């Protein structure tokens, strides 16, 4: 495995949506188990049925159209809610190998929280002007 510079997780999926590569900081991942336990597993199985359905819909669209897909995910855990953004792209096939999908997933929870706070402050400022 090589080092990759991202604030999220990079996944490589084969044409059947199996995880064939995973890079990034484990603490930013919502996948849970270590990389070795995820290799060869279907992404849908790794993330569970609820998130799996969201991934499946976007990956189906990516495979159908061929254009990059970007989408947001919300993960509910006991006592916390995390927001993630995902960007998926279909990579060209190499000689004798099927096409793969590369996906970058970032935790944007803090950014969303700050945006919400800024919006509230702007509303309060507007109300104060009235």
Backbone as a printed PyTorch tensor [residue, N CA C, xyz], in Angstrom:
tensor([[[  0.8490,  -1.1870,   0.0000],
         [  0.0000,   0.0000,   0.0000],
         [  0.8810,   1.2320,   0.0000]],

        [[  0.4420,   2.2740,  -0.6720],
         [  1.2010,   3.5020,  -0.7210],
         [  0.4610,   4.6020,   0.0110]],

        [[  1.1880,   5.6460,   0.3260],
         [  0.5910,   6.7670,   1.0440],
         [ -0.1510,   7.6600,   0.0660]],

        [[ -1.3170,   8.1170,   0.4460],
         [ -2.0800,   9.0190,  -0.3980],
         [ -2.4260,  10.2530,   0.4250]],

        [[ -2.3710,  11.3970,  -0.1840],
         [ -2.6000,  12.6500,   0.5410],
         [ -4.0250,  13.1280,   0.2960]],

        [[ -4.8930,  12.7730,   1.2040],
         [ -6.2740,  13.2150,   1.1540],
         [ -6.8030,  13.2630,   2.5790]],

        [[ -7.8220,  14.0630,   2.7800],
         [ -8.4300,  14.1360,   4.1020],
         [ -9.5870,  13.1550,   4.2140]],

        [[ -9.6330,  12.2010,   3.3270],
         [-10.7090,  11.2250,   3.3450],
         [-10.2100,   9.8340,   3.0170]],

        [[-11.0860,   9.0760,   2.4150],
         [-10.8010,   7.6960,   2.0550],
         [-10.9490,   7.5720,   0.5450]],

        [[-10.0300,   6.8420,  -0.0710],
         [-10.1060,   6.5690,  -1.4990],
         [-10.3850,   5.0800,  -1.6660]],

        [[-11.4290,   4.7810,  -2.4140],
         [-11.8020,   3.3960,  -2.6880],
         [-11.6520,   3.1120,  -4.1720]],

        [[-11.2140,   1.9170,  -4.4950],
         [-11.2530,   1.4440,  -5.8720],
         [-12.1730,   0.2390,  -5.8860]],

        [[-13.1390,   0.2630,  -6.8170],
         [-14.1320,  -0.7930,  -6.9240],
         [-14.0500,  -1.4240,  -8.3030]],

        [[-14.2430,  -2.7430,  -8.3540],
         [-14.2620,  -3.3930,  -9.6570],
         [-15.6570,  -3.2540, -10.2660]],

        [[-15.8840,  -3.8570, -11.4200],
         [-17.1570,  -3.7020, -12.1240],
         [-18.3330,  -4.3030, -11.3680]],

        [[-18.0580,  -5.2050, -10.4220],
         [-19.1220,  -5.7830,  -9.6000],
         [-19.3240,  -5.0200,  -8.2890]],

        [[-18.6200,  -3.8980,  -8.1380],
         [-18.6600,  -3.0370,  -6.9370],
         [-18.0070,  -3.6970,  -5.7280]],

        [[-17.0030,  -4.5300,  -5.9770],
         [-16.1970,  -5.1130,  -4.9010],
         [-15.0340,  -4.1780,  -4.6140]],

        [[-14.6630,  -4.0740,  -3.3520],
         [-13.5430,  -3.2260,  -2.9470],
         [-12.2450,  -3.9300,  -3.3220]],

        [[-11.4750,  -3.3000,  -4.2120],
         [-10.1820,  -3.8670,  -4.6110],
         [ -9.0260,  -3.0020,  -4.1200]],

        [[ -9.3420,  -1.8230,  -3.6010],
         [ -8.3200,  -0.9500,  -3.0380],
         [ -8.9430,   0.0220,  -2.0620]],

        [[ -8.2210,   0.3350,  -1.0040],
         [ -8.7010,   1.2620,   0.0230],
         [ -7.5020,   1.9780,   0.6020]],

        [[ -7.5270,   3.3150,   0.5130],
         [ -6.4290,   4.1170,   1.0430],
         [ -7.0020,   5.2720,   1.8470]],

        [[ -6.2890,   5.6780,   2.8740],
         [ -6.7000,   6.8240,   3.6630],
         [ -6.6610,   6.5240,   5.1410]],

        [[ -6.9310,   7.5550,   5.9080],
         [ -6.9020,   7.4330,   7.3660],
         [ -8.1140,   6.6690,   7.8540]],

        [[ -7.8890,   5.6400,   8.6390],
         [ -8.9810,   4.8010,   9.1510],
         [ -9.9560,   5.6080,   9.9960]],

        [[ -9.4540,   6.6080,  10.7160],
         [-10.3470,   7.3620,  11.5970],
         [-11.3290,   8.2410,  10.8290]],

        [[-11.0920,   8.4750,   9.5440],
         [-12.0430,   9.2590,   8.7620],
         [-13.0330,   8.3580,   8.0450]],

        [[-12.8230,   7.0680,   8.1460],
         [-13.6530,   6.1270,   7.4090],
         [-14.8810,   5.7260,   8.2120]],

        [[-15.9870,   5.5770,   7.5200],
         [-17.1780,   5.0580,   8.1680],
         [-17.3360,   3.5840,   7.8420]],

        [[-16.3290,   3.0080,   7.1940],
         [-16.3890,   1.6060,   6.8100],
         [-16.1240,   0.6710,   7.9740]],

        [[-15.4420,   1.1360,   8.9880],
         [-15.2300,   0.3290,  10.1800],
         [-14.0290,  -0.5950,  10.1220]],

        [[-14.1800,  -1.8210,   9.6030],
         [-13.0940,  -2.8040,   9.6780],
         [-11.8290,  -2.3750,   8.9390]],

        [[-10.7420,  -3.0290,   9.2820],
         [ -9.4550,  -2.7430,   8.6540],
         [ -9.4910,  -3.1010,   7.1760]],

        [[ -8.5810,  -2.5050,   6.4400],
         [ -8.5250,  -2.6970,   4.9950],
         [ -8.5020,  -4.1660,   4.5960]],

        [[ -7.7090,  -4.9670,   5.2670],
         [ -7.5620,  -6.3750,   4.9030],
         [ -8.8970,  -7.1080,   4.9630]],

        [[ -9.7660,  -6.7180,   5.8740],
         [-11.0660,  -7.3840,   6.0190],
         [-12.0730,  -6.8860,   4.9900]],

        [[-11.7830,  -5.7660,   4.3210],
         [-12.7050,  -5.2130,   3.3280],
         [-12.3630,  -5.6380,   1.9090]],

        [[-11.1240,  -6.0030,   1.6550],
         [-10.7000,  -6.3920,   0.3190],
         [-11.5820,  -7.5160,  -0.2100]],

        [[-12.1180,  -7.3210,  -1.4070],
         [-12.9310,  -8.3490,  -2.0400],
         [-14.3950,  -8.3350,  -1.6420]],

        [[-14.7620,  -7.5330,  -0.6490],
         [-16.1650,  -7.4560,  -0.2280],
         [-16.9230,  -6.4810,  -1.1110]],

        [[-18.2050,  -6.7280,  -1.2970],
         [-19.0460,  -5.7670,  -1.9940],
         [-19.1840,  -4.5160,  -1.1290]],

        [[-19.1180,  -3.3550,  -1.7510],
         [-19.2410,  -2.1080,  -1.0000],
         [-20.5580,  -2.0780,  -0.2370]],

        [[-21.6280,  -2.5490,  -0.8650],
         [-22.9530,  -2.5600,  -0.2290],
         [-22.9150,  -3.3650,   1.0640]],

        [[-22.2170,  -4.4900,   1.0650],
         [-22.1140,  -5.3130,   2.2740],
         [-21.2550,  -4.6290,   3.3390]],

        [[-20.2410,  -3.9010,   2.9120],
         [-19.3250,  -3.2520,   3.8500],
         [-19.9870,  -2.0930,   4.5880]],

        [[-20.9190,  -1.3840,   3.9280],
         [-21.5320,  -0.2070,   4.5530],
         [-22.9220,  -0.4580,   5.1130]],

        [[-23.5110,  -1.6070,   4.8160],
         [-24.8420,  -1.9070,   5.3250],
         [-25.9270,  -1.5560,   4.3230]],

        [[-27.1540,  -2.0370,   4.5610],
         [-28.2190,  -1.9040,   3.5700],
         [-28.6730,  -0.4730,   3.2840]],

        [[-28.7770,   0.3660,   4.3210],
         [-29.2670,   1.7300,   4.1080],
         [-28.3020,   2.5420,   3.2630]],

        [[-27.0410,   2.6180,   3.6980],
         [-26.0410,   3.3410,   2.9130],
         [-25.7500,   2.6170,   1.6060]],

        [[-25.8120,   1.2980,   1.6550],
         [-25.5520,   0.5100,   0.4590],
         [-26.4930,   0.8560,  -0.6740]],

        [[-27.7670,   1.0950,  -0.3490],
         [-28.7490,   1.4610,  -1.3690],
         [-28.3900,   2.8010,  -2.0140]],

        [[-27.9250,   3.7430,  -1.2100],
         [-27.5070,   5.0480,  -1.7500],
         [-26.3070,   4.8850,  -2.6720]],

        [[-25.2960,   4.1590,  -2.2010],
         [-24.1220,   3.9180,  -3.0450],
         [-24.5280,   3.2190,  -4.3340]],

        [[-25.3550,   2.1910,  -4.2170],
         [-25.7500,   1.3950,  -5.3820],
         [-26.4240,   2.2740,  -6.4300]],

        [[-27.3350,   3.1430,  -6.0090],
         [-28.0410,   4.0120,  -6.9550],
         [-27.0670,   4.9160,  -7.7030]],

        [[-26.1330,   5.5070,  -6.9820],
         [-25.1770,   6.4100,  -7.6270],
         [-24.1790,   5.6510,  -8.5050]],

        [[-23.7550,   4.4910,  -8.0640],
         [-22.8320,   3.6950,  -8.8750],
         [-23.5220,   3.1660, -10.1270]],

        [[-24.8010,   2.7950, -10.0280],
         [-25.5450,   2.3700, -11.2120],
         [-25.6180,   3.5010, -12.2330]],

        [[-25.8900,   4.7160, -11.7490],
         [-25.9550,   5.8830, -12.6370],
         [-24.5880,   6.1560, -13.2700]],

        [[-23.5450,   6.0520, -12.4840],
         [-22.1820,   6.2490, -12.9920],
         [-21.8790,   5.2460, -14.1020]],

        [[-22.2080,   3.9820, -13.8880],
         [-21.9470,   2.9560, -14.8900],
         [-22.8030,   3.1620, -16.1390]],

        [[-24.0340,   3.6220, -15.9440],
         [-24.9510,   3.8250, -17.0660],
         [-24.5200,   5.0020, -17.9400]],

        [[-24.1950,   6.1300, -17.2960],
         [-23.8990,   7.3630, -18.0230],
         [-22.4040,   7.5150, -18.3140]],

        [[-21.5790,   7.0910, -17.3800],
         [-20.1320,   7.2290, -17.5570],
         [-19.5660,   8.5290, -17.0320]],

        [[-20.4480,   9.4570, -16.6270],
         [-19.9950,  10.7420, -16.0860],
         [-19.7900,  10.6280, -14.5830]],

        [[-18.8810,  11.4130, -14.0510],
         [-18.5850,  11.4040, -12.6210],
         [-19.8470,  11.7000, -11.8130]],

        [[-19.9310,  11.1090, -10.6450],
         [-21.0650,  11.2840,  -9.7370],
         [-20.5630,  11.8770,  -8.4300]],

        [[-21.2630,  12.8640,  -7.9220],
         [-20.9770,  13.4300,  -6.5990],
         [-22.2670,  13.3910,  -5.8000]],

        [[-22.1540,  13.0160,  -4.5240],
         [-23.3380,  12.9270,  -3.6850],
         [-22.9330,  13.0180,  -2.2230]],

        [[-23.9360,  13.2840,  -1.3810],
         [-23.7060,  13.3770,   0.0600],
         [-24.3520,  12.2000,   0.7610]],

        [[-23.7660,  11.8340,   1.8850],
         [-24.2590,  10.7390,   2.7200],
         [-24.3650,  11.2300,   4.1470]],

        [[-25.3680,  10.7730,   4.8550],
         [-25.4990,  11.0690,   6.2760],
         [-25.4670,   9.7390,   7.0130]],

        [[-24.5590,   9.6490,   7.9790],
         [-24.4060,   8.4270,   8.7630],
         [-24.8410,   8.7280,  10.1890]],

        [[-25.8750,   8.0130,  10.6270],
         [-26.3790,   8.1760,  11.9850],
         [-25.7380,   7.1130,  12.8630]],

        [[-25.0880,   7.5530,  13.9180],
         [-24.5210,   6.6520,  14.9200],
         [-25.1200,   7.0530,  16.2610]],

        [[-25.1050,   6.1620,  17.2370],
         [-25.6350,   6.5390,  18.5440],
         [-24.9490,   7.8080,  19.0600]],

        [[-25.7380,   8.8520,  19.2630],
         [-25.2140,  10.0870,  19.8240],
         [-24.5250,  11.0180,  18.8440]],

        [[-24.4480,  10.6600,  17.5680],
         [-23.8180,  11.5640,  16.6110],
         [-24.3410,  11.3480,  15.2010]],

        [[-24.1880,  12.3830,  14.4280],
         [-24.5730,  12.3700,  13.0230],
         [-23.3940,  12.8910,  12.2250]],

        [[-22.9180,  12.1170,  11.2640],
         [-21.7690,  12.5010,  10.4510],
         [-22.2260,  12.6890,   9.0080]],

        [[-21.6810,  13.7020,   8.3500],
         [-21.9760,  13.9750,   6.9460],
         [-20.7260,  13.7020,   6.1160]],

        [[-20.9180,  13.0470,   4.9870],
         [-19.8210,  12.7240,   4.0870],
         [-20.1910,  13.1670,   2.6840]],

        [[-19.1860,  13.5470,   1.9090],
         [-19.4100,  13.7770,   0.4950],
         [-18.5720,  12.7620,  -0.2650]],

        [[-19.1340,  12.2580,  -1.3420],
         [-18.4650,  11.2380,  -2.1450],
         [-18.3870,  11.7060,  -3.5850]],

        [[-17.2690,  11.4440,  -4.2170],
         [-17.0440,  11.7540,  -5.6290],
         [-16.5510,  10.4660,  -6.2810]],

        [[-17.2770,  10.0000,  -7.2760],
         [-16.9290,   8.7400,  -7.9390],
         [-16.6930,   8.9850,  -9.4200]],

        [[-15.6870,   8.3070,  -9.9620],
         [-15.3640,   8.4280, -11.3890],
         [-15.0670,   7.0480, -11.9460]],

        [[-15.5020,   6.8300, -13.1730],
         [-15.2460,   5.5870, -13.8790],
         [-13.9090,   5.7260, -14.5920]],

        [[-13.0070,   4.8100, -14.3130],
         [-11.6890,   4.8570, -14.9330],
         [-11.6880,   4.0310, -16.2110]],

        [[-10.8780,   4.4240, -17.1830],
         [-10.8210,   3.6530, -18.4270],
         [-10.2540,   2.2590, -18.1810]],

        [[-10.7000,   1.3120, -18.9800],
         [-10.2210,  -0.0650, -18.8560],
         [ -8.7830,  -0.1660, -19.3430]],

        [[ -8.0100,  -0.9400, -18.6290],
         [ -6.6530,  -1.2380, -19.0740],
         [ -6.7090,  -2.5060, -19.9120]],

        [[ -5.6810,  -2.7530, -20.6730],
         [ -5.6430,  -3.9170, -21.5570],
         [ -5.9540,  -5.2040, -20.7860]],

        [[ -7.0220,  -5.8680, -21.1980],
         [ -7.3850,  -7.1350, -20.5840],
         [ -8.0430,  -7.0480, -19.2250]],

        [[ -8.2840,  -5.8490, -18.7300],
         [ -8.9130,  -5.6910, -17.4130],
         [-10.1780,  -4.8620, -17.5540]],

        [[-11.2070,  -5.1730, -16.7610],
         [-12.4420,  -4.3820, -16.8300],
         [-12.2540,  -2.9950, -16.2140]],

        [[-13.1990,  -2.1260, -16.4870],
         [-13.1670,  -0.7710, -15.9290],
         [-13.3510,  -0.8230, -14.4220]],

        [[-12.7680,   0.1470, -13.7430],
         [-12.9270,   0.2580, -12.2920],
         [-13.4620,   1.6430, -11.9520]],

        [[-13.9640,   1.7520, -10.7440],
         [-14.4730,   3.0190, -10.2270],
         [-13.5630,   3.4610,  -9.0900]],

        [[-13.1780,   4.7160,  -9.1080],
         [-12.4440,   5.2930,  -7.9880],
         [-13.3740,   6.2750,  -7.2960]],

        [[-13.4130,   6.1820,  -5.9660],
         [-14.2940,   7.0270,  -5.1820],
         [-13.5220,   7.6620,  -4.0370]],

        [[-13.6910,   8.9700,  -3.8690],
         [-13.0980,   9.6920,  -2.7460],
         [-14.2450,  10.0840,  -1.8260]],

        [[-14.1110,   9.7150,  -0.5470],
         [-15.1490,  10.0210,   0.4410],
         [-14.5170,  10.8420,   1.5540]],

        [[-15.1070,  12.0180,   1.8130],
         [-14.5810,  12.9210,   2.8410],
         [-15.6380,  13.1940,   3.8910]],

        [[-15.1950,  13.2950,   5.1330],
         [-16.0680,  13.6770,   6.2410],
         [-16.1970,  15.1970,   6.2110]],

        [[-17.3950,  15.6940,   5.9820],
         [-17.6310,  17.1390,   5.8910],
         [-18.5230,  17.6250,   7.0300]],

        [[-18.5910,  16.8660,   8.1020],
         [-19.4590,  17.1920,   9.2310],
         [-19.1370,  18.5630,   9.8020]],

        [[-17.8680,  18.8240,  10.0370],
         [-17.4760,  20.1120,  10.6250],
         [-17.7950,  21.2700,   9.6890]],

        [[-17.5390,  21.0950,   8.4100],
         [-17.8490,  22.1480,   7.4310],
         [-19.3460,  22.4410,   7.4160]],

        [[-20.1780,  21.3920,   7.4450],
         [-21.6360,  21.5830,   7.4610],
         [-22.0790,  22.3080,   8.7270]],

        [[-21.4650,  21.9460,   9.8640],
         [-21.8020,  22.6030,  11.1290],
         [-21.4720,  24.1000,  11.0640]],

        [[-20.3140,  24.4210,  10.5220],
         [-19.9040,  25.8200,  10.4190],
         [-20.8030,  26.5920,   9.4510]],

        [[-21.2190,  25.9590,   8.3560],
         [-22.1300,  26.6080,   7.4150],
         [-23.4640,  26.9180,   8.0790]],

        [[-23.9500,  25.9870,   8.8860],
         [-25.2070,  26.1900,   9.5980],
         [-25.0880,  27.3410,  10.5890]],

        [[-23.9750,  27.3950,  11.3160],
         [-23.7580,  28.4880,  12.2680],
         [-23.6850,  29.8300,  11.5450]],

        [[-23.0100,  29.8690,  10.4110],
         [-22.8990,  31.1120,   9.6420],
         [-24.2610,  31.5590,   9.1460]],

        [[-25.0710,  30.6330,   8.6780],
         [-26.4110,  30.9630,   8.2210],
         [-27.2520,  31.5430,   9.3530]],

        [[-27.1640,  30.9240,  10.5390],
         [-27.8960,  31.4470,  11.7060],
         [-27.4490,  32.8580,  12.0500]],

        [[-26.1400,  33.0880,  12.0420],
         [-25.6180,  34.4210,  12.3590],
         [-26.0940,  35.4560,  11.3470]],

        [[-26.1280,  35.0770,  10.0680],
         [-26.6070,  35.9950,   9.0310],
         [-28.0890,  36.3080,   9.2230]],

        [[-28.8680,  35.3010,   9.5890],
         [-30.2920,  35.5330,   9.8380],
         [-30.5080,  36.4490,  11.0150]],

        [[-29.7350,  36.2200,  12.0930],
         [-29.8530,  37.0980,  13.2570],
         [-29.4480,  38.5350,  12.9080]],

        [[-28.4130,  38.6800,  12.1280],
         [-27.9810,  40.0250,  11.7180],
         [-29.0510,  40.6900,  10.8650]],

        [[-29.6590,  39.9430,   9.9640],
         [-30.7380,  40.4980,   9.1270],
         [-31.9310,  40.9050,   9.9800]],

        [[-32.2910,  40.0530,  10.9500],
         [-33.4090,  40.3700,  11.8340],
         [-33.1020,  41.6070,  12.6710]],

        [[-31.8460,  41.7730,  13.0530],
         [-31.4520,  42.9290,  13.8280],
         [-31.5610,  44.2260,  13.0480]],

        [[-31.3410,  44.1610,  11.7320],
         [-31.4540,  45.3490,  10.8760],
         [-32.8850,  45.7830,  10.7070]],

        [[-33.8100,  44.8330,  10.8060],
         [-35.2290,  45.1560,  10.6410],
         [-35.7190,  45.9040,  11.8530]]])
